[in-house]
Amino acid sequence: MKNVLILCLLMFAAFMNAQDNIQWRGTDRTGIYNEEGLLKQWPAEGPELTWHYDGLGDGHSSVAIDDDKIYLTGMTDSIGYLYVLDMSGKLLDKVKYGGEWSKNYEGPRGTVTIDSGKIYIISGIGTLYCLNQKSLDLVWKKDLFKEYDGKNITWGINEAPLIVKDLVIATPGGEKHNLIALNKKTGKLVWSAAGEGDLSAYCSPLYIEEHNIIVTMTANHIIGVDAKSGVKLWSVEQKNRWSVHANTPVYSDGMILCTSGYGKGSAMLKLSGGGKLVEEVWFSELLDNRMGSMVKIGDYAYGSGDKNRYWFCVDWKTGEIKYQEKGLAMGNIISNDGMLYMYTDRGEVILAKVNPDKLDIVSRFSVTMGTAQHWAHPVIYNGVLFVRHGDTLMAYNIK
């Protein structure tokens, strides 16, 4: 009996140590993971590559993980496919969902979202799919452009569907139907927000539960919308050269950090009036991440620039830049237990200590497998670092 109890406790601890990653950038879109016992330094040649899966086709989407199954998308001959792998890299299933973006930087962009036995996908050509998670059968689909007066953008729609209670949120970018909420079970329109009438801008929206609002960036604005009614609460102008705002806003303690590349920079906004009002606290052109996102740890945020070619740390409250580290390619960033995991667009994976005074690098290695751009954001799950490079998914043991 005693041995059985010990075994049960160990299994429970292992379960609690793992973190389902049901959507873009983890459980809550922050890029912050919460696993224990991960390596604080890697071997000189990098962590052990335990397996890799080749043949995903074109694409830049990241993995989502639920119930120890890995879900991700890829494109072959202009058709998008959903792949399901087990934790050893074995292909469990593969299903065609429809046409995908093939005009430039080919393949799916947005990560799938998993919720209540359903899988939600927004393709690069603007179709929102709902699939049954068990059978992978189509439950419903919506053409966001034909049905909601939107149109595609220069590099194809890049959006991970956002689930808010019984709703799935998407951004058609229409003048009337700018941001919409559909019933997640049926696909029926619940509300539509005109926003500022901008096109979509490659941004996956964020839900702020304590104020029940949705925040996203469209072509020329940051907008806040009431999650229950779709009423626009506020907007702040945010423009750059190519109308690209591919970073999900970062929220903490009543403040929202919104960052855009191509030299635009970052705006820190402060909510008041229960989320109905907003004011700018600081703005910095020096922090202009294009699509690598930032992570907030303690009183600081970390990320890389675009036009400003350095990795940086910034004081969350004041906008004061604590360091600017040059010499590395730009890229994306996630974090776990006091460590930064950086994946550059030159294919280097870097492990650094969280340190507001300097970029404190402890380990690094190069990704040699895969194809095309190094744009997919890494994911940490159950002691494994998942890195997608084009047609290849790699699993590194970091525990």
Short mmCIF file of C-alpha atoms in Angstrom, two decimals, residues 64-305:
data_model
loop_
_atom_site.label_atom_id
_atom_site.label_comp_id
_atom_site.label_asym_id
_atom_site.label_seq_id
_atom_site.Cartn_x
_atom_site.Cartn_y
_atom_site.Cartn_z
CA ALA A 64 0.20 23.16 -29.26
CA ILE A 65 0.14 20.28 -26.78
CA ASP A 66 -2.78 18.69 -24.99
CA ASP A 67 -3.11 15.31 -23.25
CA ASP A 68 0.47 14.43 -24.26
CA LYS A 69 -0.29 14.88 -27.95
CA ILE A 70 1.43 17.41 -30.19
CA TYR A 71 -0.60 19.38 -32.73
CA LEU A 72 0.87 21.52 -35.50
CA THR A 73 0.20 22.51 -39.09
CA GLY A 74 2.10 22.42 -42.37
CA MET A 75 1.48 22.92 -46.08
CA THR A 76 2.15 20.70 -49.11
CA ASP A 77 1.13 21.76 -52.64
CA SER A 78 -0.94 24.69 -51.33
CA ILE A 79 -2.96 22.45 -48.98
CA GLY A 80 -2.85 22.77 -45.20
CA TYR A 81 -2.58 19.68 -43.00
CA LEU A 82 -2.95 19.17 -39.27
CA TYR A 83 -0.37 16.75 -37.82
CA VAL A 84 -0.82 14.90 -34.54
CA LEU A 85 2.29 13.34 -32.95
CA ASP A 86 2.87 11.49 -29.71
CA MET A 87 5.57 12.51 -27.26
CA SER A 88 8.11 10.21 -28.95
CA GLY A 89 7.64 11.90 -32.32
CA LYS A 90 5.47 9.17 -33.84
CA LEU A 91 2.84 10.39 -36.29
CA LEU A 92 -0.58 9.48 -34.90
CA ASP A 93 -2.72 11.20 -37.49
CA LYS A 94 -2.65 13.66 -40.37
CA VAL A 95 -5.70 15.38 -41.82
CA LYS A 96 -6.22 17.89 -44.63
CA TYR A 97 -8.13 20.98 -43.53
CA GLY A 98 -8.02 23.18 -46.67
CA GLY A 99 -6.11 25.70 -48.75
CA GLU A 100 -3.14 27.57 -47.29
CA TRP A 101 -1.02 30.63 -48.00
CA SER A 102 1.45 29.99 -50.84
CA LYS A 103 2.30 33.42 -52.28
CA ASN A 104 5.33 34.28 -50.14
CA TYR A 105 6.97 32.79 -47.05
CA GLU A 106 4.72 29.82 -47.68
CA GLY A 107 2.68 27.80 -45.24
CA PRO A 108 0.54 28.19 -42.10
CA ARG A 109 1.42 30.97 -39.71
CA GLY A 110 -0.99 30.81 -36.77
CA THR A 111 -0.70 28.14 -34.08
CA VAL A 112 -3.78 25.99 -33.45
CA THR A 113 -5.87 26.50 -30.32
CA ILE A 114 -7.30 23.54 -28.39
CA ASP A 115 -10.36 23.86 -26.17
CA SER A 116 -13.03 21.52 -24.79
CA GLY A 117 -12.38 18.72 -27.26
CA LYS A 118 -12.15 21.00 -30.29
CA ILE A 119 -9.23 22.28 -32.39
CA TYR A 120 -9.40 25.74 -33.93
CA ILE A 121 -7.26 26.83 -36.90
CA ILE A 122 -7.12 30.08 -38.87
CA SER A 123 -5.46 29.52 -42.24
CA GLY A 124 -3.24 32.03 -44.00
CA ILE A 125 -6.01 32.61 -46.52
CA GLY A 126 -8.57 33.55 -43.89
CA THR A 127 -10.65 30.46 -43.13
CA LEU A 128 -11.46 29.59 -39.52
CA TYR A 129 -11.87 25.84 -38.92
CA CYS A 130 -13.27 23.95 -35.95
CA LEU A 131 -12.30 20.26 -35.82
CA ASN A 132 -13.27 17.52 -33.42
CA GLN A 133 -10.13 16.80 -31.38
CA LYS A 134 -10.75 13.05 -31.16
CA SER A 135 -11.88 12.25 -34.71
CA LEU A 136 -10.34 15.29 -36.46
CA ASP A 137 -13.60 15.62 -38.40
CA LEU A 138 -14.73 19.10 -39.44
CA VAL A 139 -17.34 20.53 -37.07
CA TRP A 140 -17.77 23.89 -38.81
CA LYS A 141 -15.79 26.47 -40.81
CA LYS A 142 -16.12 30.14 -41.71
CA ASP A 143 -14.60 32.13 -44.56
CA LEU A 144 -13.68 35.30 -42.68
CA PHE A 145 -13.37 37.36 -45.84
CA LYS A 146 -16.51 36.33 -47.69
CA GLU A 147 -18.74 36.26 -44.63
CA TYR A 148 -17.36 39.21 -42.69
CA ASP A 149 -16.17 41.73 -45.32
CA GLY A 150 -12.46 41.28 -44.60
CA LYS A 151 -9.61 40.84 -47.06
CA ASN A 152 -6.17 39.34 -46.93
CA ILE A 153 -2.97 41.19 -46.17
CA THR A 154 0.48 41.32 -47.75
CA TRP A 155 1.97 38.21 -46.11
CA GLY A 156 -1.18 36.23 -45.36
CA ILE A 157 -3.28 36.06 -42.21
CA ASN A 158 -1.30 35.14 -39.11
CA GLU A 159 -3.59 34.60 -36.15
CA ALA A 160 -4.03 32.00 -33.44
CA PRO A 161 -7.75 31.78 -32.52
CA LEU A 162 -8.54 33.10 -29.05
CA ILE A 163 -11.04 31.27 -26.86
CA VAL A 164 -12.92 33.37 -24.31
CA LYS A 165 -15.45 31.28 -22.39
CA ASP A 166 -18.01 30.14 -25.02
CA LEU A 167 -16.57 32.36 -27.76
CA VAL A 168 -13.85 32.05 -30.38
CA ILE A 169 -12.35 35.40 -31.38
CA ALA A 170 -10.93 36.23 -34.82
CA THR A 171 -9.96 39.35 -36.79
CA PRO A 172 -11.41 39.45 -40.33
CA GLY A 173 -10.25 43.06 -40.64
CA GLY A 174 -13.46 44.26 -42.30
CA GLU A 175 -14.75 47.81 -42.02
CA LYS A 176 -17.89 46.57 -40.27
CA HIS A 177 -16.75 43.19 -38.99
CA ASN A 178 -13.28 44.14 -37.79
CA LEU A 179 -13.11 41.81 -34.78
CA ILE A 180 -15.72 39.08 -34.30
CA ALA A 181 -16.83 36.56 -31.70
CA LEU A 182 -18.39 33.28 -32.80
CA ASN A 183 -20.06 30.62 -30.71
CA LYS A 184 -17.23 28.13 -30.34
CA LYS A 185 -19.57 25.14 -30.67
CA THR A 186 -21.61 26.23 -33.69
CA GLY A 187 -19.68 29.00 -35.42
CA LYS A 188 -22.69 31.33 -35.18
CA LEU A 189 -21.87 35.05 -34.94
CA VAL A 190 -22.38 36.37 -31.39
CA TRP A 191 -21.04 39.88 -31.78
CA SER A 192 -19.07 42.00 -34.21
CA ALA A 193 -16.87 45.01 -33.46
CA ALA A 194 -16.10 47.64 -36.10
CA GLY A 195 -12.94 48.68 -34.25
CA GLU A 196 -11.28 51.36 -36.34
CA GLY A 197 -12.05 49.59 -39.61
CA ASP A 198 -8.40 48.64 -40.16
CA LEU A 199 -7.16 45.52 -41.87
CA SER A 200 -5.85 42.80 -39.59
CA ALA A 201 -2.15 43.04 -38.75
CA TYR A 202 -0.77 39.52 -38.03
CA CYS A 203 -1.63 39.88 -34.34
CA SER A 204 -3.10 37.13 -32.13
CA PRO A 205 -5.31 38.92 -29.59
CA LEU A 206 -5.06 38.77 -25.81
CA TYR A 207 -7.85 38.30 -23.26
CA ILE A 208 -7.50 40.23 -20.00
CA GLU A 209 -9.76 38.34 -17.63
CA GLU A 210 -9.79 40.76 -14.71
CA HIS A 211 -11.29 43.47 -16.92
CA ASN A 212 -13.08 41.11 -19.35
CA ILE A 213 -11.58 42.85 -22.36
CA ILE A 214 -9.86 41.74 -25.55
CA VAL A 215 -6.82 43.67 -26.73
CA THR A 216 -5.28 43.38 -30.18
CA MET A 217 -3.45 45.40 -32.81
CA THR A 218 -4.89 46.10 -36.24
CA ALA A 219 -3.17 47.86 -39.13
CA ASN A 220 -3.07 51.32 -37.55
CA HIS A 221 -4.38 50.95 -34.00
CA ILE A 222 -4.25 49.16 -30.67
CA ILE A 223 -7.85 48.45 -29.69
CA GLY A 224 -9.64 47.32 -26.54
CA VAL A 225 -13.03 45.61 -26.87
CA ASP A 226 -15.52 44.43 -24.26
CA ALA A 227 -15.40 40.61 -24.41
CA LYS A 228 -19.11 40.15 -23.64
CA SER A 229 -20.64 42.68 -26.01
CA GLY A 230 -17.98 43.55 -28.58
CA VAL A 231 -18.30 47.25 -27.77
CA LYS A 232 -15.08 49.15 -28.53
CA LEU A 233 -13.82 50.67 -25.30
CA TRP A 234 -10.80 52.54 -26.58
CA SER A 235 -8.16 52.73 -29.31
CA VAL A 236 -4.62 54.12 -29.58
CA GLU A 237 -2.92 54.89 -32.88
CA GLN A 238 0.00 52.57 -33.69
CA LYS A 239 1.37 52.70 -37.24
CA ASN A 240 4.45 51.40 -38.98
CA ARG A 241 5.70 51.11 -42.54
CA TRP A 242 4.12 47.76 -43.43
CA SER A 243 1.13 47.62 -41.03
CA VAL A 244 2.73 44.64 -39.29
CA HIS A 245 2.00 44.23 -35.57
CA ALA A 246 2.67 40.51 -35.09
CA ASN A 247 3.24 40.47 -31.33
CA THR A 248 0.50 39.58 -28.88
CA PRO A 249 0.29 42.38 -26.28
CA VAL A 250 1.82 41.64 -22.87
CA TYR A 251 -0.31 42.41 -19.81
CA SER A 252 0.52 42.72 -16.12
CA ASP A 253 -0.80 44.72 -13.17
CA GLY A 254 -3.09 46.98 -15.16
CA MET A 255 -0.50 47.77 -17.85
CA ILE A 256 -0.29 46.59 -21.47
CA LEU A 257 2.92 46.51 -23.50
CA CYS A 258 2.35 46.65 -27.26
CA THR A 259 5.38 46.42 -29.53
CA SER A 260 5.84 46.72 -33.29
CA GLY A 261 8.82 46.37 -35.60
CA TYR A 262 10.19 48.30 -38.59
CA GLY A 263 11.39 51.05 -36.27
CA LYS A 264 8.00 51.84 -34.72
CA GLY A 265 8.65 50.79 -31.13
CA SER A 266 6.74 49.95 -27.96
CA ALA A 267 3.84 51.65 -26.21
CA MET A 268 3.08 51.03 -22.55
CA LEU A 269 -0.59 51.64 -21.80
CA LYS A 270 -2.26 51.84 -18.39
CA LEU A 271 -5.86 50.75 -17.92
CA SER A 272 -8.30 52.52 -15.63
CA GLY A 273 -12.05 52.62 -15.07
CA GLY A 274 -12.31 48.84 -15.06
CA GLY A 275 -10.54 48.62 -18.44
CA LYS A 276 -12.78 51.20 -20.12
CA LEU A 277 -10.08 53.87 -20.25
CA VAL A 278 -6.43 53.82 -21.24
CA GLU A 279 -3.51 56.23 -21.15
CA GLU A 280 0.05 56.04 -22.46
CA VAL A 281 2.65 55.69 -19.70
CA TRP A 282 5.72 55.61 -21.92
CA PHE A 283 6.75 55.03 -25.53
CA SER A 284 10.12 53.95 -26.90
CA GLU A 285 11.20 53.71 -30.54
CA LEU A 286 14.27 51.79 -29.36
CA LEU A 287 12.19 48.67 -28.56
CA ASP A 288 10.85 47.61 -31.95
CA ASN A 289 10.48 43.83 -31.96
CA ARG A 290 8.90 42.63 -35.21
CA MET A 291 7.48 39.16 -34.43
CA GLY A 292 9.56 37.60 -31.66
CA SER A 293 7.42 38.84 -28.75
CA MET A 294 8.66 39.80 -25.29
CA VAL A 295 8.50 38.17 -21.87
CA LYS A 296 7.85 40.01 -18.61
CA ILE A 297 9.74 38.71 -15.58
CA GLY A 298 9.53 40.67 -12.34
CA ASP A 299 9.81 44.39 -13.07
CA TYR A 300 11.41 43.95 -16.49
CA ALA A 301 10.63 42.86 -20.04
CA TYR A 302 13.08 41.11 -22.37
CA GLY A 303 13.21 40.79 -26.15
CA SER A 304 15.03 41.75 -29.33
CA GLY A 305 14.79 44.62 -31.77
#
